[in-house]
Short mmCIF file of C-alpha atoms in Angstrom, two decimals:
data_model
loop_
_atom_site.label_atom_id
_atom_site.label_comp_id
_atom_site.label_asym_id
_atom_site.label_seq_id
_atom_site.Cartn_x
_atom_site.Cartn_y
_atom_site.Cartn_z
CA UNK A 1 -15.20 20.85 31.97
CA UNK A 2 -18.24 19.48 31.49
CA UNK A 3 -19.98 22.28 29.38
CA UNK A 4 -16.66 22.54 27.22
CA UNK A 5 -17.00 18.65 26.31
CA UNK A 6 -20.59 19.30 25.60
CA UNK A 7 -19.77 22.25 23.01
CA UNK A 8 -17.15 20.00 21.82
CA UNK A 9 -19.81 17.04 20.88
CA UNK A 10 -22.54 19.78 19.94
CA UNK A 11 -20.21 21.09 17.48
CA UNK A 12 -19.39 17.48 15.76
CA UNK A 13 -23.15 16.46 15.69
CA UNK A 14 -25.17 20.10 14.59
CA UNK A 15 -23.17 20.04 11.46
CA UNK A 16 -23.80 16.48 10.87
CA UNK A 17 -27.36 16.82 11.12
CA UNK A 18 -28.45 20.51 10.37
CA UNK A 19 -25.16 22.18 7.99
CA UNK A 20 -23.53 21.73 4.70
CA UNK A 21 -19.39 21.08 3.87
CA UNK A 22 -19.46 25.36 3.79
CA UNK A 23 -20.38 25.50 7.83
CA UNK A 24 -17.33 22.55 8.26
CA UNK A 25 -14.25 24.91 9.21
CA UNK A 26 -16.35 27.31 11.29
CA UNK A 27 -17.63 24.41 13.13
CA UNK A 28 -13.64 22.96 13.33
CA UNK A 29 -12.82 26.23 15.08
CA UNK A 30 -15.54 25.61 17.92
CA UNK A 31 -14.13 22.20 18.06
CA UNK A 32 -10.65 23.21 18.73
CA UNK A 33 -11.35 26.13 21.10
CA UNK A 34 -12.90 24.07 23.44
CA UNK A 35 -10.01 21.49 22.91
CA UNK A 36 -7.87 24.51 23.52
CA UNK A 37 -9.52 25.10 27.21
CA UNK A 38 -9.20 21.01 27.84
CA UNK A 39 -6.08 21.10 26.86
CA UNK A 40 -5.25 24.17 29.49
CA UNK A 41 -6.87 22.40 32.29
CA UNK A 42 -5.48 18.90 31.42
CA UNK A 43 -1.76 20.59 32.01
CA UNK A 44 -0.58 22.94 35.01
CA UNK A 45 -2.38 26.04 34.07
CA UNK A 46 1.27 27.70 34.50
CA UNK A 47 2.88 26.05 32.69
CA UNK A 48 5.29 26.86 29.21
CA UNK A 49 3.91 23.04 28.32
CA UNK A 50 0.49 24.06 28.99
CA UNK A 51 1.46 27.68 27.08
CA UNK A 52 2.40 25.82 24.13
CA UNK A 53 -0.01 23.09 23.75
CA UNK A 54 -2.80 25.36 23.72
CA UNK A 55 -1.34 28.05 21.34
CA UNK A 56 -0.37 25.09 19.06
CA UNK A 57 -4.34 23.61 19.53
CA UNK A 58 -5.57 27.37 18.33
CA UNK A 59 -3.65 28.48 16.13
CA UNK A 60 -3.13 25.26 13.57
CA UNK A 61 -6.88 24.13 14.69
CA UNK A 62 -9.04 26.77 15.20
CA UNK A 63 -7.37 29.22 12.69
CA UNK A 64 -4.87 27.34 9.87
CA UNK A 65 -6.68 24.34 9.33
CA UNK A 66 -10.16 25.77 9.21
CA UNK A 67 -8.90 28.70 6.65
CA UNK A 68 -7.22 25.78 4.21
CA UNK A 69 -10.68 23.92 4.05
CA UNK A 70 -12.17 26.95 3.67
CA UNK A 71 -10.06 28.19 0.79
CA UNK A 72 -10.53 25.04 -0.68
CA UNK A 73 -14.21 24.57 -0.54
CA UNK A 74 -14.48 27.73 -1.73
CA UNK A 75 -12.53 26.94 -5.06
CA UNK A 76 -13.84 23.93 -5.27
CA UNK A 77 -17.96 25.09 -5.34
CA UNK A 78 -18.55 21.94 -2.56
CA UNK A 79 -20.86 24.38 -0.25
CA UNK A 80 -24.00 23.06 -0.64
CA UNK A 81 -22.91 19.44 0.04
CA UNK A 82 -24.22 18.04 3.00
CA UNK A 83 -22.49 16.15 5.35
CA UNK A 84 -24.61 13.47 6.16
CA UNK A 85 -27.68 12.47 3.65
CA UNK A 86 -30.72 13.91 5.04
CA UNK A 87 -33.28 10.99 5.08
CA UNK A 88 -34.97 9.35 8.51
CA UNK A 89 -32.74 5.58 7.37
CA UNK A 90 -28.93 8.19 8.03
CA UNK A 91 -30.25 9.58 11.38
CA UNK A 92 -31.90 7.02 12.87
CA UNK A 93 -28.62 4.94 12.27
CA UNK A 94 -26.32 8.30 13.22
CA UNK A 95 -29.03 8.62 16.85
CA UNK A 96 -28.41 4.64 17.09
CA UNK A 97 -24.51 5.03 17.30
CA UNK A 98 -24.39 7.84 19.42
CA UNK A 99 -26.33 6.16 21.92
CA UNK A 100 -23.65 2.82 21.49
CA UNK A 101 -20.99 5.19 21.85
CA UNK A 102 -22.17 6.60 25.24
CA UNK A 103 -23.45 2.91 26.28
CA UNK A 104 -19.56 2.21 25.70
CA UNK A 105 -18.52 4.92 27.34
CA UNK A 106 -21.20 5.33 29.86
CA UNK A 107 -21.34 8.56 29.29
CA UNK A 108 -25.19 8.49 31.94
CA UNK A 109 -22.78 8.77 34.80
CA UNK A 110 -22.06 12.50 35.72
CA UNK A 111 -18.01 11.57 35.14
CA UNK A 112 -15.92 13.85 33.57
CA UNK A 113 -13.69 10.42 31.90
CA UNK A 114 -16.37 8.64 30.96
CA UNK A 115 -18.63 11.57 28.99
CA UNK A 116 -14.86 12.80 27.79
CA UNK A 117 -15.03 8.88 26.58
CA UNK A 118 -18.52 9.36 25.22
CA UNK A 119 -17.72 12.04 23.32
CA UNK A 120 -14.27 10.59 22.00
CA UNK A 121 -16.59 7.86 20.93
CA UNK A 122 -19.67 9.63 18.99
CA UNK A 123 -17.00 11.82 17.17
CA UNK A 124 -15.40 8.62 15.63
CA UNK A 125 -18.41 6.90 14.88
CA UNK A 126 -20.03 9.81 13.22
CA UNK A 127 -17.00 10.23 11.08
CA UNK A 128 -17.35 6.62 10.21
CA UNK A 129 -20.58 7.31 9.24
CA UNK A 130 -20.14 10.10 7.41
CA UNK A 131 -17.51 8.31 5.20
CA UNK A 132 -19.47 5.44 4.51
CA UNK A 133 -22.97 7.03 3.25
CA UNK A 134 -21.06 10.49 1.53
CA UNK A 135 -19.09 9.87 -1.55
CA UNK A 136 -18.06 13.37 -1.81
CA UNK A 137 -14.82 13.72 -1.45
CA UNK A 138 -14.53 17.79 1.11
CA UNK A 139 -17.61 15.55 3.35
CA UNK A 140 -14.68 12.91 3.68
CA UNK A 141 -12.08 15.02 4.22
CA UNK A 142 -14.46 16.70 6.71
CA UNK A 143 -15.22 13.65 8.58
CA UNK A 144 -11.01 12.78 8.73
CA UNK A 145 -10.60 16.60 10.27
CA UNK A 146 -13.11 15.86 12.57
CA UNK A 147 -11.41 11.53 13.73
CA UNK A 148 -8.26 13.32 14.49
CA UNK A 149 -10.02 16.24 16.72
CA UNK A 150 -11.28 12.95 18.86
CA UNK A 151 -8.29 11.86 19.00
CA UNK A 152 -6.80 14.90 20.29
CA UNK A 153 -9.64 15.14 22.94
CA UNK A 154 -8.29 11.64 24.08
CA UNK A 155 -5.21 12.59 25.45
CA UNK A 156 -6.94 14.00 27.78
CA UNK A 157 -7.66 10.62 29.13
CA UNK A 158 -3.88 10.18 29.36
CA UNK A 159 -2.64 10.44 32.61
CA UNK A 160 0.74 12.49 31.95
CA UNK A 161 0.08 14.74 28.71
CA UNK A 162 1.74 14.11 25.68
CA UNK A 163 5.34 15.53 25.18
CA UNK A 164 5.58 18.64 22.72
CA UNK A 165 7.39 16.55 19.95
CA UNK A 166 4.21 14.14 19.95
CA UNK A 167 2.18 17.49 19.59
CA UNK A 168 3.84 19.17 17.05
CA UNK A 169 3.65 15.60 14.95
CA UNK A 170 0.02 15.33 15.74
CA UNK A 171 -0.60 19.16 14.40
CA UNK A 172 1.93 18.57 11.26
CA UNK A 173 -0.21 15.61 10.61
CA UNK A 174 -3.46 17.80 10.56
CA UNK A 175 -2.27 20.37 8.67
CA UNK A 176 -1.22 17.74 6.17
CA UNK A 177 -4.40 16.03 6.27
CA UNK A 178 -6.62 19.07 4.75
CA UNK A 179 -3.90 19.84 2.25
CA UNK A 180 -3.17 16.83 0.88
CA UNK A 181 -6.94 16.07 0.92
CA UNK A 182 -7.75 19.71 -0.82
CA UNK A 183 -5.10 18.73 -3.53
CA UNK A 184 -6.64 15.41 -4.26
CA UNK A 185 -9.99 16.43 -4.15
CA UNK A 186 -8.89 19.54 -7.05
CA UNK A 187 -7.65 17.25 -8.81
CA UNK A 188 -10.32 14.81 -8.84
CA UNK A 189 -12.47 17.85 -9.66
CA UNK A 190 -10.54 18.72 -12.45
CA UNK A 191 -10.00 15.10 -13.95
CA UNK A 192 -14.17 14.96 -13.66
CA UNK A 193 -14.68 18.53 -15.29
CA UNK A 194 -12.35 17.55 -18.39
CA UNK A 195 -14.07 14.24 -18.57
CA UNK A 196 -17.63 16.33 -18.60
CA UNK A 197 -15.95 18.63 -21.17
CA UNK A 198 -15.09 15.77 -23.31
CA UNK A 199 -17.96 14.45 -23.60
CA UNK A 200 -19.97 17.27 -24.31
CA UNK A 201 -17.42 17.90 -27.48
CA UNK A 202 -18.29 14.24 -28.48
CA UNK A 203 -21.94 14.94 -28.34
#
């Protein structure tokens, strides 16, 4: 459990730091397959709950949602965005929250709750971060993808699970997320390109 929380927060902070928007939905993927396993030993491993839950956390996670932003990015020439700007002032701040975040969670104690807590916590902040010092608009919708993974990874604080209705709102409102965010940010891209086109005709 422990390992699988520590992919979970390696793949939330390597793209952060080290990737561009393009590496985003591969990086989503390793994000939900090791929700998928938490979510397999949060539930009765026997279970059709259990059966369901995870098939719902890999397929709409780790395979739709990362193929929309994919598709999207792709059309939308945003792969060689960053994620986070890459100056010392964005790190140091991004290393300064992470540490808070495991502080609040005291994540130094070898409990599975409390580093499930700490990781919770760093996802959210990063995201946070990541919309306040990127104005592009995929990095945003990145950082959203990546606040509703954490919160997914918090149920398994929860002592009973969630029900399979409050899943299958949770995963309708991901899937929603990227593709209302992929329309808006076409269509921002298009407003900016006729604007661009415009002008160079009034030039």
């Amino acid at each position: 459990m422990t390992l699988t929380l520590m992919l979970c927060l390696l793949a939330t902070l390597v793209p952060v730091f080290f990737s561009r928007v393009s590496a985003a939905p591969a990086w989503l993927s390793v994000q939900a397959i090791a929700l998928g396993w938490i979510t397999l030993n949060q539930h009765h491993p026997l279970s059709l709950h259990a059966a369901l839950a995870g098939a719902e956390v890999l397929l709409v996670r780790a395979l739709l949602v990362p193929y929309l932003l994919r598709s999207a990015i792709k059309k939308h020439r945003h792969q060689q965005v960053s994620l986070m700007p890459s100056n010392l002032f964005a790190w140091g701040i991004a290393v300064a929250l992470i540490i808070f975040a495991f502080k609040f969670g005291d994540g130094a104690r070898a409990d599975v709750r409390a580093l499930t807590l700490g990781v919770v916590a760093s996802t959210v902040v990063i995201a946070f971060l990541i919309l306040a010092t990127n104005q592009d608009k995929m990095a945003q919708l990145v950082a959203l993808l990546f606040m509703e993974n954490a919160l997914a990874l918090f149920e398994s604080l929860m002592p009973e699970p969630w029900p399979l209705p409050v899943h299958l709102l949770i995963s309708t409102v991901y899937v929603l997320t990227v593709s209302l965010g992929s329309w808006l940010v076409g269509d921002v891209s298009e407003q900016t390109s006729e604007q661009v086109k415009e002008s160079g005709e009034m030039a």
